[in-house]
mmCIF file of C-alpha atoms and ligand atoms in Angstrom:
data_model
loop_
_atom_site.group_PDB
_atom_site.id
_atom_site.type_symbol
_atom_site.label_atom_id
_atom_site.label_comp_id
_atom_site.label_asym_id
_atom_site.label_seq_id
_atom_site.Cartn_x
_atom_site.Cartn_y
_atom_site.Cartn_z
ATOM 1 C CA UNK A 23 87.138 105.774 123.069
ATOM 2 C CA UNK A 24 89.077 106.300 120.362
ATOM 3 C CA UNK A 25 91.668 103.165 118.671
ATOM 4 C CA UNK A 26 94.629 104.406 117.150
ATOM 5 C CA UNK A 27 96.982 102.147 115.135
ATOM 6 C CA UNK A 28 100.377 103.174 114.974
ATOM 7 C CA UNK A 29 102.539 102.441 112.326
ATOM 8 C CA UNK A 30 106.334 103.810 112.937
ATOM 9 C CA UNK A 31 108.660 103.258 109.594
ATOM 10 C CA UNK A 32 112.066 104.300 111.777
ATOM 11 C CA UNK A 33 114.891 102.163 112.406
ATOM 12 C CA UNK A 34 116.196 104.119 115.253
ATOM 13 C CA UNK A 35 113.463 103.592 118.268
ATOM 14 C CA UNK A 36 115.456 105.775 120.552
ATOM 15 C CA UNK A 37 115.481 108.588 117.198
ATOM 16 C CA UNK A 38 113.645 111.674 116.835
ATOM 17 C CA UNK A 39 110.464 110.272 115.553
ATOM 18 C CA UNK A 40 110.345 107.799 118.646
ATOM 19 C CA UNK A 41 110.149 111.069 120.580
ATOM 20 C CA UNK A 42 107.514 112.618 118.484
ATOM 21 C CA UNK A 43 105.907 108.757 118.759
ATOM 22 C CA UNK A 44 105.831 109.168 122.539
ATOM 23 C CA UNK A 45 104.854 112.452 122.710
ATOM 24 C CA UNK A 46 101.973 111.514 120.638
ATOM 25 C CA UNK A 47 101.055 108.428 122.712
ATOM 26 C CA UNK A 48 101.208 110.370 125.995
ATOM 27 C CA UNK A 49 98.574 112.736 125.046
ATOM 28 C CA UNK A 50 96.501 110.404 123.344
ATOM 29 C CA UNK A 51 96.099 108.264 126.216
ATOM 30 C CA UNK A 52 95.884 111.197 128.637
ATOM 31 C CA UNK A 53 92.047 111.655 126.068
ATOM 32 C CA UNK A 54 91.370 108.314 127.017
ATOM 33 C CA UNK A 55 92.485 106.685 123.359
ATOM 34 C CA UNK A 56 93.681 102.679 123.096
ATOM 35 C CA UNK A 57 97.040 103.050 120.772
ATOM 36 C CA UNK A 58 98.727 100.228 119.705
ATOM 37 C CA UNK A 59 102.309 100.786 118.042
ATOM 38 C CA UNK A 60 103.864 97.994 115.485
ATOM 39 C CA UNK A 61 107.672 99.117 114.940
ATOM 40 C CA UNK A 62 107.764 97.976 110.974
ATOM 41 C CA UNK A 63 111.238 97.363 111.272
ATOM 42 C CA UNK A 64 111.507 94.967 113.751
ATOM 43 C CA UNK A 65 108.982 93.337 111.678
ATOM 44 C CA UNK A 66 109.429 90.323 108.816
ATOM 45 C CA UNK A 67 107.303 92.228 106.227
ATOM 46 C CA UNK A 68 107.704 91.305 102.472
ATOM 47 C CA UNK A 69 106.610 93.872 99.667
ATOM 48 C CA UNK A 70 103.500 93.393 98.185
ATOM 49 C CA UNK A 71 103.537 91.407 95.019
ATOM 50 C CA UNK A 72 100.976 92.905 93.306
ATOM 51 C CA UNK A 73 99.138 89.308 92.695
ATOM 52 C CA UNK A 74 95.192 91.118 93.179
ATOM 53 C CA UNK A 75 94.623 87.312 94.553
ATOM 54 C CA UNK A 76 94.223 88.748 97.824
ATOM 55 C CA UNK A 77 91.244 89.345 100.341
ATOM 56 C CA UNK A 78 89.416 85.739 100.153
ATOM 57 C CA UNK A 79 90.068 84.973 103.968
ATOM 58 C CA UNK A 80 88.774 88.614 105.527
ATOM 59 C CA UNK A 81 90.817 87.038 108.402
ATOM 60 C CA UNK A 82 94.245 86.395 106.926
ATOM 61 C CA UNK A 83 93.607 88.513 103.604
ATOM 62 C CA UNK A 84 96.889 88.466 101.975
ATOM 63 C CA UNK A 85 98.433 85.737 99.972
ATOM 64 C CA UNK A 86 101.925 85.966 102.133
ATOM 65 C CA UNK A 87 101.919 84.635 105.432
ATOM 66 C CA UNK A 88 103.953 87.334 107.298
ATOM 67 C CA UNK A 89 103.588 89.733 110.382
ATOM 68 C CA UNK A 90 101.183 91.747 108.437
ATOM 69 C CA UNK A 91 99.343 88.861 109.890
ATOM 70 C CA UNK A 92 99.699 90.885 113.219
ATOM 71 C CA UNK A 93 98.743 94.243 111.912
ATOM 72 C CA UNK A 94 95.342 93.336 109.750
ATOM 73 C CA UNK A 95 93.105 92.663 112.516
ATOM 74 C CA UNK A 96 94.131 96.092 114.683
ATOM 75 C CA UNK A 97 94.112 98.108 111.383
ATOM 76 C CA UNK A 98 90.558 96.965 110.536
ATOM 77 C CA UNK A 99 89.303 98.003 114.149
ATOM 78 C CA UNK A 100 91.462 101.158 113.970
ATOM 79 C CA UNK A 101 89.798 104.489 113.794
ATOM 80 C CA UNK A 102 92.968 106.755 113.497
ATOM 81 C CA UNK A 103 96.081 105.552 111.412
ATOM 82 C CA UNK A 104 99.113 107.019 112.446
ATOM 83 C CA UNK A 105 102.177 106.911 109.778
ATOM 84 C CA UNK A 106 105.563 107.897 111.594
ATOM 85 C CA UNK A 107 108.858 107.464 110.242
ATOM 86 C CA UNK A 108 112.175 110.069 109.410
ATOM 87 C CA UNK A 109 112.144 111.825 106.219
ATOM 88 C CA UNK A 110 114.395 109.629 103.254
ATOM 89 C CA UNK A 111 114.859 110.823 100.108
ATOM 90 C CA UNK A 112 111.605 113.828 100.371
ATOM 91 C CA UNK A 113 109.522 110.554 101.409
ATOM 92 C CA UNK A 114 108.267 108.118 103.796
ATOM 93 C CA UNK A 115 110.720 105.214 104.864
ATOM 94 C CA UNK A 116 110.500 102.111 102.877
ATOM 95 C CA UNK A 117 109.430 100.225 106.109
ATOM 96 C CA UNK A 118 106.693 102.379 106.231
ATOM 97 C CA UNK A 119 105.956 102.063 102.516
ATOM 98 C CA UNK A 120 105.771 98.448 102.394
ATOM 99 C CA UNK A 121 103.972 98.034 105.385
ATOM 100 C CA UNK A 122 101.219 100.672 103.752
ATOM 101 C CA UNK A 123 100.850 98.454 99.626
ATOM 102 C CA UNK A 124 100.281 95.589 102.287
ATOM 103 C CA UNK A 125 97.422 97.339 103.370
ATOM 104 C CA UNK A 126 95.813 96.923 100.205
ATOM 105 C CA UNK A 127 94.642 92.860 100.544
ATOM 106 C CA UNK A 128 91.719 94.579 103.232
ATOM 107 C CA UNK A 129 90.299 96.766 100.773
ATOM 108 C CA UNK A 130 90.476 93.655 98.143
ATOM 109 C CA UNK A 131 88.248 91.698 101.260
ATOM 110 C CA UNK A 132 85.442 93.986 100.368
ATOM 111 C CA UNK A 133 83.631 93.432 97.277
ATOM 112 C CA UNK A 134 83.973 97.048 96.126
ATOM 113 C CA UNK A 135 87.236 96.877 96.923
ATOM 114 C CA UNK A 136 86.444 99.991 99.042
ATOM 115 C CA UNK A 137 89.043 101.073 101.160
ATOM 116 C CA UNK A 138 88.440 101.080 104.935
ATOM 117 C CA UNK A 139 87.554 105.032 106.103
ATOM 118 C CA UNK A 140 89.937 105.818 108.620
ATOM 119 C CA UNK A 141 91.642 109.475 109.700
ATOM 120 C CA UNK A 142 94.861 109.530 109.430
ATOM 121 C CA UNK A 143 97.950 111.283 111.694
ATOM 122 C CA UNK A 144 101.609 111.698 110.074
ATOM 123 C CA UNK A 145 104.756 111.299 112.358
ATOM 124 C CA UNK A 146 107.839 112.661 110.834
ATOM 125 C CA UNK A 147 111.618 114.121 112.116
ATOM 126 C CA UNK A 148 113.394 115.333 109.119
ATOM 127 C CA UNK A 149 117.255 116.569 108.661
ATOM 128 C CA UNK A 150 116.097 119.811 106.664
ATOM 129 C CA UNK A 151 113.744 122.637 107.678
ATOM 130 C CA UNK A 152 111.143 124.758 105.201
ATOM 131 C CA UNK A 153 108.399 124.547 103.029
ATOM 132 C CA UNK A 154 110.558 123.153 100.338
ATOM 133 C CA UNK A 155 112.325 120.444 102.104
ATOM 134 C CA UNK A 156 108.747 119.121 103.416
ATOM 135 C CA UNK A 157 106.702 119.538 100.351
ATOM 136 C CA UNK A 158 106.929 115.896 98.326
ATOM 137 C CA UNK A 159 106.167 114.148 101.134
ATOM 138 C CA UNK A 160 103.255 116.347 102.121
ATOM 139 C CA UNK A 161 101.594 116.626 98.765
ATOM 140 C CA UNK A 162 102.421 112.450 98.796
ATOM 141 C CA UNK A 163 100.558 112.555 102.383
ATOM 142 C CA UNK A 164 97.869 114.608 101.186
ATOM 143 C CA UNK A 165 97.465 112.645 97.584
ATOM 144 C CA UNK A 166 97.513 109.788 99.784
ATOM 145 C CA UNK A 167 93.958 110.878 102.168
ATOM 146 C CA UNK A 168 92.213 112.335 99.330
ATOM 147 C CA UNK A 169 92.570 109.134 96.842
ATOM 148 C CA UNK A 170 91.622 106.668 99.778
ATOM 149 C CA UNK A 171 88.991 108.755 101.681
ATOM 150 C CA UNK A 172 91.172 109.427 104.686
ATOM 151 C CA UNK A 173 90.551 112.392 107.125
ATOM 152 C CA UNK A 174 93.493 114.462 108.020
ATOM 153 C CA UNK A 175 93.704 114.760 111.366
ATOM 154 C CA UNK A 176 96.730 116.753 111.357
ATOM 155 C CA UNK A 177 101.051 115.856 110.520
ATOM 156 C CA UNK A 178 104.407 117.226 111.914
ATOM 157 C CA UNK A 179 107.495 117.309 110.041
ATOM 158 C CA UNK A 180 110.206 118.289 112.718
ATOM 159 C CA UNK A 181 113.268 119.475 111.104
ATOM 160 C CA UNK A 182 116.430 120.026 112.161
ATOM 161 C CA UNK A 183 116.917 117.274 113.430
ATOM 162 C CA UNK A 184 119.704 114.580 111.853
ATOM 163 C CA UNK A 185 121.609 112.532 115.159
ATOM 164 C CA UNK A 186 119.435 110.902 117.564
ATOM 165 C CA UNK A 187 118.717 113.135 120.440
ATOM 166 C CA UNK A 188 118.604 116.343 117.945
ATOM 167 C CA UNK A 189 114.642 116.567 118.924
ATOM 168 C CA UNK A 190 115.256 117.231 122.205
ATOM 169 C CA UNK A 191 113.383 119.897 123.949
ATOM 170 C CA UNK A 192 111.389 121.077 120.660
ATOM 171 C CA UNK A 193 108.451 122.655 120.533
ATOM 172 C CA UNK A 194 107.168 119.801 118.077
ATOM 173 C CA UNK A 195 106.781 117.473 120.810
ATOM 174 C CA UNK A 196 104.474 119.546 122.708
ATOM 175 C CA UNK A 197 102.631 119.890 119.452
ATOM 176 C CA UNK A 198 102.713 116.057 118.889
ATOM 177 C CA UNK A 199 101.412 115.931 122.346
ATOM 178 C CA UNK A 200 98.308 117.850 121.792
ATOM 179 C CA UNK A 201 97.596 116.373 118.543
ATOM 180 C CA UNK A 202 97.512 113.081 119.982
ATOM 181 C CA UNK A 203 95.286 114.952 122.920
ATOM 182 C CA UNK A 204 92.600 116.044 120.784
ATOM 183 C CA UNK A 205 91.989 112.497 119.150
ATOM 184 C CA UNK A 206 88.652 111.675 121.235
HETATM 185 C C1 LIG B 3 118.794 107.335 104.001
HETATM 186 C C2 LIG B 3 118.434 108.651 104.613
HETATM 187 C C3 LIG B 3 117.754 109.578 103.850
HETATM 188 C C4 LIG B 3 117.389 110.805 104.388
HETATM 189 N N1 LIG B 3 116.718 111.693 103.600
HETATM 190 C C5 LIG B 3 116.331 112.887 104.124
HETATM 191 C C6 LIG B 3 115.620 113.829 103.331
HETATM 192 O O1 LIG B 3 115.287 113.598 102.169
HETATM 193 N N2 LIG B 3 115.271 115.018 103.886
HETATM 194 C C7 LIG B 3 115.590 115.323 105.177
HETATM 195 O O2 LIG B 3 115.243 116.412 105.627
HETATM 196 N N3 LIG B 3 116.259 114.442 105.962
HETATM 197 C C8 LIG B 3 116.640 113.240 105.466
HETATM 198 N N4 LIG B 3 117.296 112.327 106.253
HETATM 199 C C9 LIG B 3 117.558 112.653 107.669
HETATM 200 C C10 LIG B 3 116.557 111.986 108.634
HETATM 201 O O3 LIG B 3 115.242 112.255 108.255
HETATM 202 C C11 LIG B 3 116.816 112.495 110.052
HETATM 203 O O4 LIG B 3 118.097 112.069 110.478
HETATM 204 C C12 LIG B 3 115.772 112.060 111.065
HETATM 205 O O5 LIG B 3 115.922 112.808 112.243
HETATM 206 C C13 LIG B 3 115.889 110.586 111.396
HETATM 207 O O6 LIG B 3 114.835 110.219 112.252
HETATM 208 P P1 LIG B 3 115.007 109.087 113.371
HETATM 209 O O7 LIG B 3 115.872 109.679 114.436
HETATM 210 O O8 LIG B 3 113.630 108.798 113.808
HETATM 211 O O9 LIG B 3 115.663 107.898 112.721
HETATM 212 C C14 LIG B 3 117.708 111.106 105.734
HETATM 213 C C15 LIG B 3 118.399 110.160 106.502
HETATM 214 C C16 LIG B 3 118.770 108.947 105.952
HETATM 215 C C17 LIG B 3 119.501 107.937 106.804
#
């Protein structure tokens, strides 16, 4: 059995990545996978402050006491991170972004400051279609894995889609489906 942590960066949990979300959690637990979900912003997350004091208490590893406190302990025993959010501005969401530098006081809990291996998943509705539109955020995503040591398990940018509801009926929730089905 496969754990799967699932970070969503959106704002709008009725939006088009909450559908690709769902999708993804319906055929992940159809394989038999534990997924938890934290919706970032719902959250009180702060930035990261870039002290390096971090990682004394493995437990409570950052310096700020926020509800990254919730998200450490499921991220360490996580074997597949998801990252979900809209496209802003050819990127990630800065929910998502903030939530990810926070990340960082667990690799400064090992004394290599190695970063936990995990395979990663990415989540993403987008207003614009093509190669173009997608391409900074996947060479980000893809930057991203290869710096840290992070498996690829697969990502889907749905475009097309701007107003809530727009994702309806698209093949990339079937697709979202069956990548979360062949996480085992
Ligand atoms: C601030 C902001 C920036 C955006 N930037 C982009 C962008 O760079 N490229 C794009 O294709 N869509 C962009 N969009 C459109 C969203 O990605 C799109 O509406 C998406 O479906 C929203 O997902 P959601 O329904 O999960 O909130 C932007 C939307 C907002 C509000």
């Amino acid at each position: 059995m496969t754990k799967i942590l699932i970070l969503n960066g959106g704002a709008r949990l009725n939006g088009n990545t909450a559908g690709l979300i769902e999708a993804f959690i319906f055929g992940a637990e159809s394989s038999g996978n534990t997924v938890t979900r934290f919706d970032l912003d719902k959250m009180d997350i702060n930035g990261c402050k870039g002290c390096l004091c971090g990682g004394k208490d493995p437990a409570s590893p950052c310096v700020q006491k926020d509800d990254m406190l919730k998200i450490y302990p499921v991220y360490r025993e996580a074997d597949v991170l998801v990252f979900a959010g809209p496209m802003y501005y050819w990127g990630i969401t800065g929910q998502l972004k903030t939530a990810l530098d926070r990340l960082f006081a667990v690799t400064e809990s090992d004394p290599n400051w190695a970063t936990p291996r995990k395979k990663t998943v990415l989540l993403m509705a987008a207003e614009g279609t093509g190669e173009a539109n997608d391409k900074p955020v996947v060479d980000y995503y893809k930057s991203l894995t290869n710096f840290l040591g992070w498996e690829d398990l697969g990502y889907i940018i749905a475009g097309g889609n701007l107003r809530v509801g727009d994702i309806k009926g698209k093949p990339e929730l079937e697709q979202a489906k069956k990548l979360g089905a062949s996480i085992k």
